[in-house]
């Protein structure tokens, strides 16, 4: 049985999610504020966290960042009424794995939980990858290019890992979205392009050879 921590302060939303998930054989534990939620997340074992952004004591972004510092591989689904691209980017920058805006259909919540549960099929933890003068050590979560250490956010790290695992193979935006975020994003969003640009600014900027390339009309590829 999948054990889920729901951090949400709206009683009606809590009741709706808890009843629905328990009907599908998920076990749901509830925290009604950010302080309680982050404490429970660290002291107990959960398979997934559903996290609201607007919370008492600590907001969801603060809670997400705090949890991610200690538990890098724990899936976090951010659930909030704040749905602009900037809101989503801030969520991912603070360590969220997925972002679902309110109001939502329960079936979509279920789909995203299932996707997060089977994520990372395109990556291989505790491996070391190379491309030209770039090295990624997934066990130590260290990235070095030509002797220079590169610091990445959680999502940038996962994106780079997906590109390295599939080195020299063109990946579509759909493939990248499924591998990095666990679900196919709306084709109207440019979130993937935004993160590719973030990654390029850290991995390629200042180096004579560019590793990350755009394939117009298809997607992206990391080439040796």
PDB file of C-alpha atoms in Angstrom:
ATOM      1  CA  UNK A   1       0.000   0.000   0.000  1.00  0.00           C
ATOM      2  CA  UNK A   2       1.336   3.433  -0.954  1.00  0.00           C
ATOM      3  CA  UNK A   3       1.675   5.729   2.050  1.00  0.00           C
ATOM      4  CA  UNK A   4       0.887   9.383   1.231  1.00  0.00           C
ATOM      5  CA  UNK A   5       1.339  12.505   3.350  1.00  0.00           C
ATOM      6  CA  UNK A   6      -1.209  15.194   2.484  1.00  0.00           C
ATOM      7  CA  UNK A   7      -0.216  18.693   3.687  1.00  0.00           C
ATOM      8  CA  UNK A   8      -3.309  20.837   3.172  1.00  0.00           C
ATOM      9  CA  UNK A   9      -5.181  23.300   5.400  1.00  0.00           C
ATOM     10  CA  UNK A  10      -8.598  23.323   3.702  1.00  0.00           C
ATOM     11  CA  UNK A  11     -10.832  20.730   5.437  1.00  0.00           C
ATOM     12  CA  UNK A  12     -13.095  20.233   2.397  1.00  0.00           C
ATOM     13  CA  UNK A  13     -10.121  19.609   0.096  1.00  0.00           C
ATOM     14  CA  UNK A  14      -8.618  17.232   2.663  1.00  0.00           C
ATOM     15  CA  UNK A  15     -11.850  15.273   2.958  1.00  0.00           C
ATOM     16  CA  UNK A  16     -12.243  15.073  -0.841  1.00  0.00           C
ATOM     17  CA  UNK A  17      -8.692  13.846  -1.473  1.00  0.00           C
ATOM     18  CA  UNK A  18      -8.508  11.509   1.532  1.00  0.00           C
ATOM     19  CA  UNK A  19     -11.826   9.800   0.754  1.00  0.00           C
ATOM     20  CA  UNK A  20     -10.956   9.355  -2.919  1.00  0.00           C
ATOM     21  CA  UNK A  21      -7.436   8.036  -2.359  1.00  0.00           C
ATOM     22  CA  UNK A  22      -8.434   5.660   0.399  1.00  0.00           C
ATOM     23  CA  UNK A  23     -11.120   4.247  -1.924  1.00  0.00           C
ATOM     24  CA  UNK A  24      -8.228   3.383  -4.271  1.00  0.00           C
ATOM     25  CA  UNK A  25      -6.288   1.657  -1.461  1.00  0.00           C
ATOM     26  CA  UNK A  26      -3.864   4.471  -0.674  1.00  0.00           C
ATOM     27  CA  UNK A  27      -3.072   5.233   2.957  1.00  0.00           C
ATOM     28  CA  UNK A  28      -3.347   8.980   3.648  1.00  0.00           C
ATOM     29  CA  UNK A  29      -1.909  10.863   6.618  1.00  0.00           C
ATOM     30  CA  UNK A  30      -2.877  14.535   6.971  1.00  0.00           C
ATOM     31  CA  UNK A  31      -0.989  17.592   8.235  1.00  0.00           C
ATOM     32  CA  UNK A  32      -2.924  20.864   8.347  1.00  0.00           C
ATOM     33  CA  UNK A  33       0.019  23.291   8.467  1.00  0.00           C
ATOM     34  CA  UNK A  34       3.537  23.620   7.100  1.00  0.00           C
ATOM     35  CA  UNK A  35       5.373  23.152  10.384  1.00  0.00           C
ATOM     36  CA  UNK A  36       3.604  19.888  11.204  1.00  0.00           C
ATOM     37  CA  UNK A  37       3.902  18.688   7.633  1.00  0.00           C
ATOM     38  CA  UNK A  38       7.644  19.088   7.332  1.00  0.00           C
ATOM     39  CA  UNK A  39       8.210  17.440  10.728  1.00  0.00           C
ATOM     40  CA  UNK A  40       6.049  14.436   9.802  1.00  0.00           C
ATOM     41  CA  UNK A  41       7.760  14.148   6.412  1.00  0.00           C
ATOM     42  CA  UNK A  42      11.140  13.709   8.063  1.00  0.00           C
ATOM     43  CA  UNK A  43      10.114  11.595  11.037  1.00  0.00           C
ATOM     44  CA  UNK A  44       7.919   9.091   9.183  1.00  0.00           C
ATOM     45  CA  UNK A  45       8.285   7.042   6.015  1.00  0.00           C
ATOM     46  CA  UNK A  46       6.099   8.168   3.129  1.00  0.00           C
ATOM     47  CA  UNK A  47       6.069   7.119  -0.507  1.00  0.00           C
ATOM     48  CA  UNK A  48       4.735  10.434  -1.769  1.00  0.00           C
ATOM     49  CA  UNK A  49       3.764  13.903  -0.527  1.00  0.00           C
ATOM     50  CA  UNK A  50       0.864  16.044  -1.763  1.00  0.00           C
ATOM     51  CA  UNK A  51       1.595  19.609  -0.740  1.00  0.00           C
ATOM     52  CA  UNK A  52      -0.459  22.810  -0.873  1.00  0.00           C
ATOM     53  CA  UNK A  53       1.406  26.103  -1.349  1.00  0.00           C
ATOM     54  CA  UNK A  54      -0.619  28.476   0.839  1.00  0.00           C
ATOM     55  CA  UNK A  55      -0.261  27.044   4.358  1.00  0.00           C
ATOM     56  CA  UNK A  56      -0.075  28.333   7.950  1.00  0.00           C
ATOM     57  CA  UNK A  57       3.363  28.733   9.604  1.00  0.00           C
ATOM     58  CA  UNK A  58       5.492  27.732   6.602  1.00  0.00           C
ATOM     59  CA  UNK A  59       4.285  27.979   3.002  1.00  0.00           C
ATOM     60  CA  UNK A  60       4.484  25.045   0.632  1.00  0.00           C
ATOM     61  CA  UNK A  61       7.587  26.316  -1.152  1.00  0.00           C
ATOM     62  CA  UNK A  62       9.467  26.529   2.145  1.00  0.00           C
ATOM     63  CA  UNK A  63       8.220  23.106   3.201  1.00  0.00           C
ATOM     64  CA  UNK A  64       9.145  21.549  -0.147  1.00  0.00           C
ATOM     65  CA  UNK A  65      12.656  23.004  -0.083  1.00  0.00           C
ATOM     66  CA  UNK A  66      13.172  21.847   3.509  1.00  0.00           C
ATOM     67  CA  UNK A  67      11.994  18.291   2.817  1.00  0.00           C
ATOM     68  CA  UNK A  68      14.027  18.071  -0.390  1.00  0.00           C
ATOM     69  CA  UNK A  69      17.206  18.989   1.493  1.00  0.00           C
ATOM     70  CA  UNK A  70      16.898  15.806   3.564  1.00  0.00           C
ATOM     71  CA  UNK A  71      14.970  13.470   1.240  1.00  0.00           C
ATOM     72  CA  UNK A  72      16.078  13.945  -2.352  1.00  0.00           C
ATOM     73  CA  UNK A  73      14.160  11.001  -3.823  1.00  0.00           C
ATOM     74  CA  UNK A  74      10.791  11.441  -2.107  1.00  0.00           C
ATOM     75  CA  UNK A  75       8.203  12.423  -4.776  1.00  0.00           C
ATOM     76  CA  UNK A  76       6.426  15.713  -4.024  1.00  0.00           C
ATOM     77  CA  UNK A  77       3.269  16.767  -5.861  1.00  0.00           C
ATOM     78  CA  UNK A  78       2.451  20.430  -5.357  1.00  0.00           C
ATOM     79  CA  UNK A  79      -1.277  21.184  -5.302  1.00  0.00           C
ATOM     80  CA  UNK A  80      -2.325  24.832  -5.452  1.00  0.00           C
ATOM     81  CA  UNK A  81      -4.532  27.516  -6.975  1.00  0.00           C
ATOM     82  CA  UNK A  82      -1.398  29.399  -8.115  1.00  0.00           C
ATOM     83  CA  UNK A  83      -1.103  28.251 -11.702  1.00  0.00           C
ATOM     84  CA  UNK A  84       1.049  30.664 -13.735  1.00  0.00           C
ATOM     85  CA  UNK A  85       4.259  29.509 -15.402  1.00  0.00           C
ATOM     86  CA  UNK A  86       6.215  31.538 -12.847  1.00  0.00           C
ATOM     87  CA  UNK A  87       4.410  29.762 -10.008  1.00  0.00           C
ATOM     88  CA  UNK A  88       5.239  26.381 -11.529  1.00  0.00           C
ATOM     89  CA  UNK A  89       8.890  27.281 -12.044  1.00  0.00           C
ATOM     90  CA  UNK A  90       9.155  28.396  -8.404  1.00  0.00           C
ATOM     91  CA  UNK A  91       7.585  25.122  -7.328  1.00  0.00           C
ATOM     92  CA  UNK A  92      10.042  23.050  -9.342  1.00  0.00           C
ATOM     93  CA  UNK A  93      12.967  25.229  -8.253  1.00  0.00           C
ATOM     94  CA  UNK A  94      12.085  24.414  -4.644  1.00  0.00           C
ATOM     95  CA  UNK A  95      12.103  20.684  -5.330  1.00  0.00           C
ATOM     96  CA  UNK A  96       8.588  19.740  -6.462  1.00  0.00           C
ATOM     97  CA  UNK A  97       8.309  16.814  -8.875  1.00  0.00           C
ATOM     98  CA  UNK A  98       4.918  17.765 -10.299  1.00  0.00           C
ATOM     99  CA  UNK A  99       2.451  20.653 -10.054  1.00  0.00           C
ATOM    100  CA  UNK A 100      -1.339  20.344 -10.194  1.00  0.00           C
ATOM    101  CA  UNK A 101      -3.535  23.437 -10.088  1.00  0.00           C
ATOM    102  CA  UNK A 102      -6.887  23.795  -8.322  1.00  0.00           C
ATOM    103  CA  UNK A 103      -9.626  23.124  -9.198  1.00  0.00           C
ATOM    104  CA  UNK A 104      -8.733  19.668 -10.508  1.00  0.00           C
ATOM    105  CA  UNK A 105     -10.415  16.422 -11.484  1.00  0.00           C
ATOM    106  CA  UNK A 106      -9.741  13.584  -9.055  1.00  0.00           C
ATOM    107  CA  UNK A 107      -8.892  11.302 -12.005  1.00  0.00           C
ATOM    108  CA  UNK A 108      -6.052  13.633 -12.946  1.00  0.00           C
ATOM    109  CA  UNK A 109      -4.709  13.571  -9.407  1.00  0.00           C
ATOM    110  CA  UNK A 110      -4.742   9.769  -9.529  1.00  0.00           C
ATOM    111  CA  UNK A 111      -2.963   9.773 -12.883  1.00  0.00           C
ATOM    112  CA  UNK A 112      -0.228  12.036 -11.583  1.00  0.00           C
ATOM    113  CA  UNK A 113       0.276   9.959  -8.437  1.00  0.00           C
ATOM    114  CA  UNK A 114       0.642   6.829 -10.556  1.00  0.00           C
ATOM    115  CA  UNK A 115       3.065   8.610 -12.893  1.00  0.00           C
ATOM    116  CA  UNK A 116       5.235   9.774  -9.987  1.00  0.00           C
ATOM    117  CA  UNK A 117       5.228   6.251  -8.571  1.00  0.00           C
ATOM    118  CA  UNK A 118       6.740   4.834 -11.753  1.00  0.00           C
ATOM    119  CA  UNK A 119       8.959   7.785 -12.641  1.00  0.00           C
ATOM    120  CA  UNK A 120      12.676   7.691 -13.409  1.00  0.00           C
ATOM    121  CA  UNK A 121      12.428   4.689 -15.738  1.00  0.00           C
ATOM    122  CA  UNK A 122      14.731   6.595 -18.103  1.00  0.00           C
ATOM    123  CA  UNK A 123      17.386   7.137 -15.427  1.00  0.00           C
ATOM    124  CA  UNK A 124      19.717   4.856 -13.493  1.00  0.00           C
ATOM    125  CA  UNK A 125      20.561   5.946  -9.900  1.00  0.00           C
ATOM    126  CA  UNK A 126      24.083   5.665  -8.496  1.00  0.00           C
ATOM    127  CA  UNK A 127      25.683   5.733 -11.965  1.00  0.00           C
ATOM    128  CA  UNK A 128      28.449   7.898 -13.432  1.00  0.00           C
ATOM    129  CA  UNK A 129      27.921   9.442 -16.872  1.00  0.00           C
ATOM    130  CA  UNK A 130      30.340  11.221 -19.208  1.00  0.00           C
ATOM    131  CA  UNK A 131      30.005  13.440 -22.247  1.00  0.00           C
ATOM    132  CA  UNK A 132      33.160  15.085 -23.585  1.00  0.00           C
ATOM    133  CA  UNK A 133      34.650  16.901 -20.546  1.00  0.00           C
ATOM    134  CA  UNK A 134      31.442  16.664 -18.474  1.00  0.00           C
ATOM    135  CA  UNK A 135      31.058  14.113 -15.662  1.00  0.00           C
ATOM    136  CA  UNK A 136      27.931  13.419 -13.626  1.00  0.00           C
ATOM    137  CA  UNK A 137      28.180  11.246 -10.521  1.00  0.00           C
ATOM    138  CA  UNK A 138      24.602  10.404  -9.532  1.00  0.00           C
ATOM    139  CA  UNK A 139      25.639   8.658  -6.324  1.00  0.00           C
ATOM    140  CA  UNK A 140      27.416  11.743  -4.975  1.00  0.00           C
ATOM    141  CA  UNK A 141      25.108  14.070  -6.941  1.00  0.00           C
ATOM    142  CA  UNK A 142      28.175  15.859  -8.251  1.00  0.00           C
ATOM    143  CA  UNK A 143      28.654  17.442 -11.669  1.00  0.00           C
ATOM    144  CA  UNK A 144      32.022  18.621 -12.993  1.00  0.00           C
ATOM    145  CA  UNK A 145      32.979  20.037 -16.386  1.00  0.00           C
ATOM    146  CA  UNK A 146      36.627  20.575 -17.250  1.00  0.00           C
ATOM    147  CA  UNK A 147      37.463  20.643 -13.545  1.00  0.00           C
ATOM    148  CA  UNK A 148      34.735  23.174 -12.712  1.00  0.00           C
ATOM    149  CA  UNK A 149      31.982  22.092 -10.303  1.00  0.00           C
ATOM    150  CA  UNK A 150      28.447  22.832 -11.523  1.00  0.00           C
ATOM    151  CA  UNK A 151      25.591  23.374  -9.089  1.00  0.00           C
ATOM    152  CA  UNK A 152      22.102  22.389 -10.282  1.00  0.00           C
ATOM    153  CA  UNK A 153      18.630  22.400  -8.769  1.00  0.00           C
ATOM    154  CA  UNK A 154      16.823  19.073  -8.315  1.00  0.00           C
ATOM    155  CA  UNK A 155      14.910  19.399 -11.602  1.00  0.00           C
ATOM    156  CA  UNK A 156      17.951  20.594 -13.547  1.00  0.00           C
ATOM    157  CA  UNK A 157      19.920  17.610 -12.228  1.00  0.00           C
ATOM    158  CA  UNK A 158      17.210  15.156 -13.311  1.00  0.00           C
ATOM    159  CA  UNK A 159      16.929  16.814 -16.725  1.00  0.00           C
ATOM    160  CA  UNK A 160      20.679  16.560 -17.281  1.00  0.00           C
ATOM    161  CA  UNK A 161      20.649  12.927 -16.173  1.00  0.00           C
ATOM    162  CA  UNK A 162      17.911  12.092 -18.679  1.00  0.00           C
ATOM    163  CA  UNK A 163      19.880  13.801 -21.464  1.00  0.00           C
ATOM    164  CA  UNK A 164      23.071  11.943 -20.489  1.00  0.00           C
ATOM    165  CA  UNK A 165      21.388   8.546 -20.206  1.00  0.00           C
ATOM    166  CA  UNK A 166      20.075   9.140 -23.735  1.00  0.00           C
ATOM    167  CA  UNK A 167      23.275  10.761 -25.025  1.00  0.00           C
ATOM    168  CA  UNK A 168      23.346  11.349 -28.801  1.00  0.00           C
ATOM    169  CA  UNK A 169      19.646  10.438 -29.066  1.00  0.00           C
ATOM    170  CA  UNK A 170      17.103  13.132 -29.853  1.00  0.00           C
ATOM    171  CA  UNK A 171      14.391  13.307 -27.189  1.00  0.00           C
ATOM    172  CA  UNK A 172      11.004  14.841 -27.848  1.00  0.00           C
ATOM    173  CA  UNK A 173       9.488  17.298 -25.396  1.00  0.00           C
ATOM    174  CA  UNK A 174       6.947  14.624 -24.463  1.00  0.00           C
ATOM    175  CA  UNK A 175       9.690  12.109 -23.629  1.00  0.00           C
ATOM    176  CA  UNK A 176      11.528  14.698 -21.548  1.00  0.00           C
ATOM    177  CA  UNK A 177       8.360  15.706 -19.697  1.00  0.00           C
ATOM    178  CA  UNK A 178       7.492  12.101 -18.852  1.00  0.00           C
ATOM    179  CA  UNK A 179      11.033  11.308 -17.679  1.00  0.00           C
ATOM    180  CA  UNK A 180      11.702  14.465 -15.662  1.00  0.00           C
ATOM    181  CA  UNK A 181       8.270  15.417 -14.365  1.00  0.00           C
ATOM    182  CA  UNK A 182       6.519  12.051 -14.579  1.00  0.00           C
ATOM    183  CA  UNK A 183       3.739  13.242 -16.866  1.00  0.00           C
ATOM    184  CA  UNK A 184       3.177  14.818 -20.278  1.00  0.00           C
ATOM    185  CA  UNK A 185       2.844  18.586 -20.028  1.00  0.00           C
ATOM    186  CA  UNK A 186       0.335  20.670 -21.920  1.00  0.00           C
ATOM    187  CA  UNK A 187       1.807  21.392 -25.347  1.00  0.00           C
ATOM    188  CA  UNK A 188       0.989  25.064 -24.839  1.00  0.00           C
ATOM    189  CA  UNK A 189       3.533  25.503 -22.034  1.00  0.00           C
ATOM    190  CA  UNK A 190       7.193  26.365 -22.586  1.00  0.00           C
ATOM    191  CA  UNK A 191       8.306  24.967 -19.227  1.00  0.00           C
ATOM    192  CA  UNK A 192      10.643  22.404 -20.809  1.00  0.00           C
ATOM    193  CA  UNK A 193      12.284  25.072 -22.973  1.00  0.00           C
ATOM    194  CA  UNK A 194      12.713  27.249 -19.878  1.00  0.00           C
ATOM    195  CA  UNK A 195      14.524  24.447 -18.044  1.00  0.00           C
ATOM    196  CA  UNK A 196      16.681  23.607 -21.052  1.00  0.00           C
ATOM    197  CA  UNK A 197      17.792  27.249 -21.062  1.00  0.00           C
ATOM    198  CA  UNK A 198      18.510  27.075 -17.317  1.00  0.00           C
ATOM    199  CA  UNK A 199      20.630  23.974 -17.910  1.00  0.00           C
ATOM    200  CA  UNK A 200      22.488  25.483 -20.866  1.00  0.00           C
ATOM    201  CA  UNK A 201      23.396  28.554 -18.830  1.00  0.00           C
ATOM    202  CA  UNK A 202      25.141  26.307 -16.294  1.00  0.00           C
ATOM    203  CA  UNK A 203      26.473  23.426 -18.396  1.00  0.00           C
ATOM    204  CA  UNK A 204      27.408  25.109 -21.701  1.00  0.00           C
ATOM    205  CA  UNK A 205      27.919  28.812 -20.983  1.00  0.00           C
ATOM    206  CA  UNK A 206      31.606  29.725 -20.918  1.00  0.00           C
ATOM    207  CA  UNK A 207      32.738  26.554 -22.696  1.00  0.00           C
ATOM    208  CA  UNK A 208      33.860  26.477 -26.329  1.00  0.00           C
ATOM    209  CA  UNK A 209      31.954  23.271 -27.119  1.00  0.00           C
ATOM    210  CA  UNK A 210      28.192  23.202 -26.670  1.00  0.00           C
ATOM    211  CA  UNK A 211      26.769  19.863 -25.507  1.00  0.00           C
ATOM    212  CA  UNK A 212      23.007  20.554 -25.511  1.00  0.00           C
ATOM    213  CA  UNK A 213      21.452  21.061 -28.945  1.00  0.00           C
ATOM    214  CA  UNK A 214      17.989  21.932 -30.219  1.00  0.00           C
ATOM    215  CA  UNK A 215      16.491  19.802 -32.973  1.00  0.00           C
ATOM    216  CA  UNK A 216      13.900  22.098 -34.517  1.00  0.00           C
ATOM    217  CA  UNK A 217      10.409  20.615 -34.563  1.00  0.00           C
ATOM    218  CA  UNK A 218      11.484  17.561 -32.546  1.00  0.00           C
ATOM    219  CA  UNK A 219      13.160  18.287 -29.215  1.00  0.00           C
ATOM    220  CA  UNK A 220      16.653  18.251 -27.702  1.00  0.00           C
ATOM    221  CA  UNK A 221      19.799  16.142 -27.704  1.00  0.00           C
ATOM    222  CA  UNK A 222      23.026  16.086 -25.682  1.00  0.00           C
ATOM    223  CA  UNK A 223      25.921  15.257 -27.993  1.00  0.00           C
ATOM    224  CA  UNK A 224      29.433  14.110 -27.171  1.00  0.00           C
TER     225      UNK A 224
END
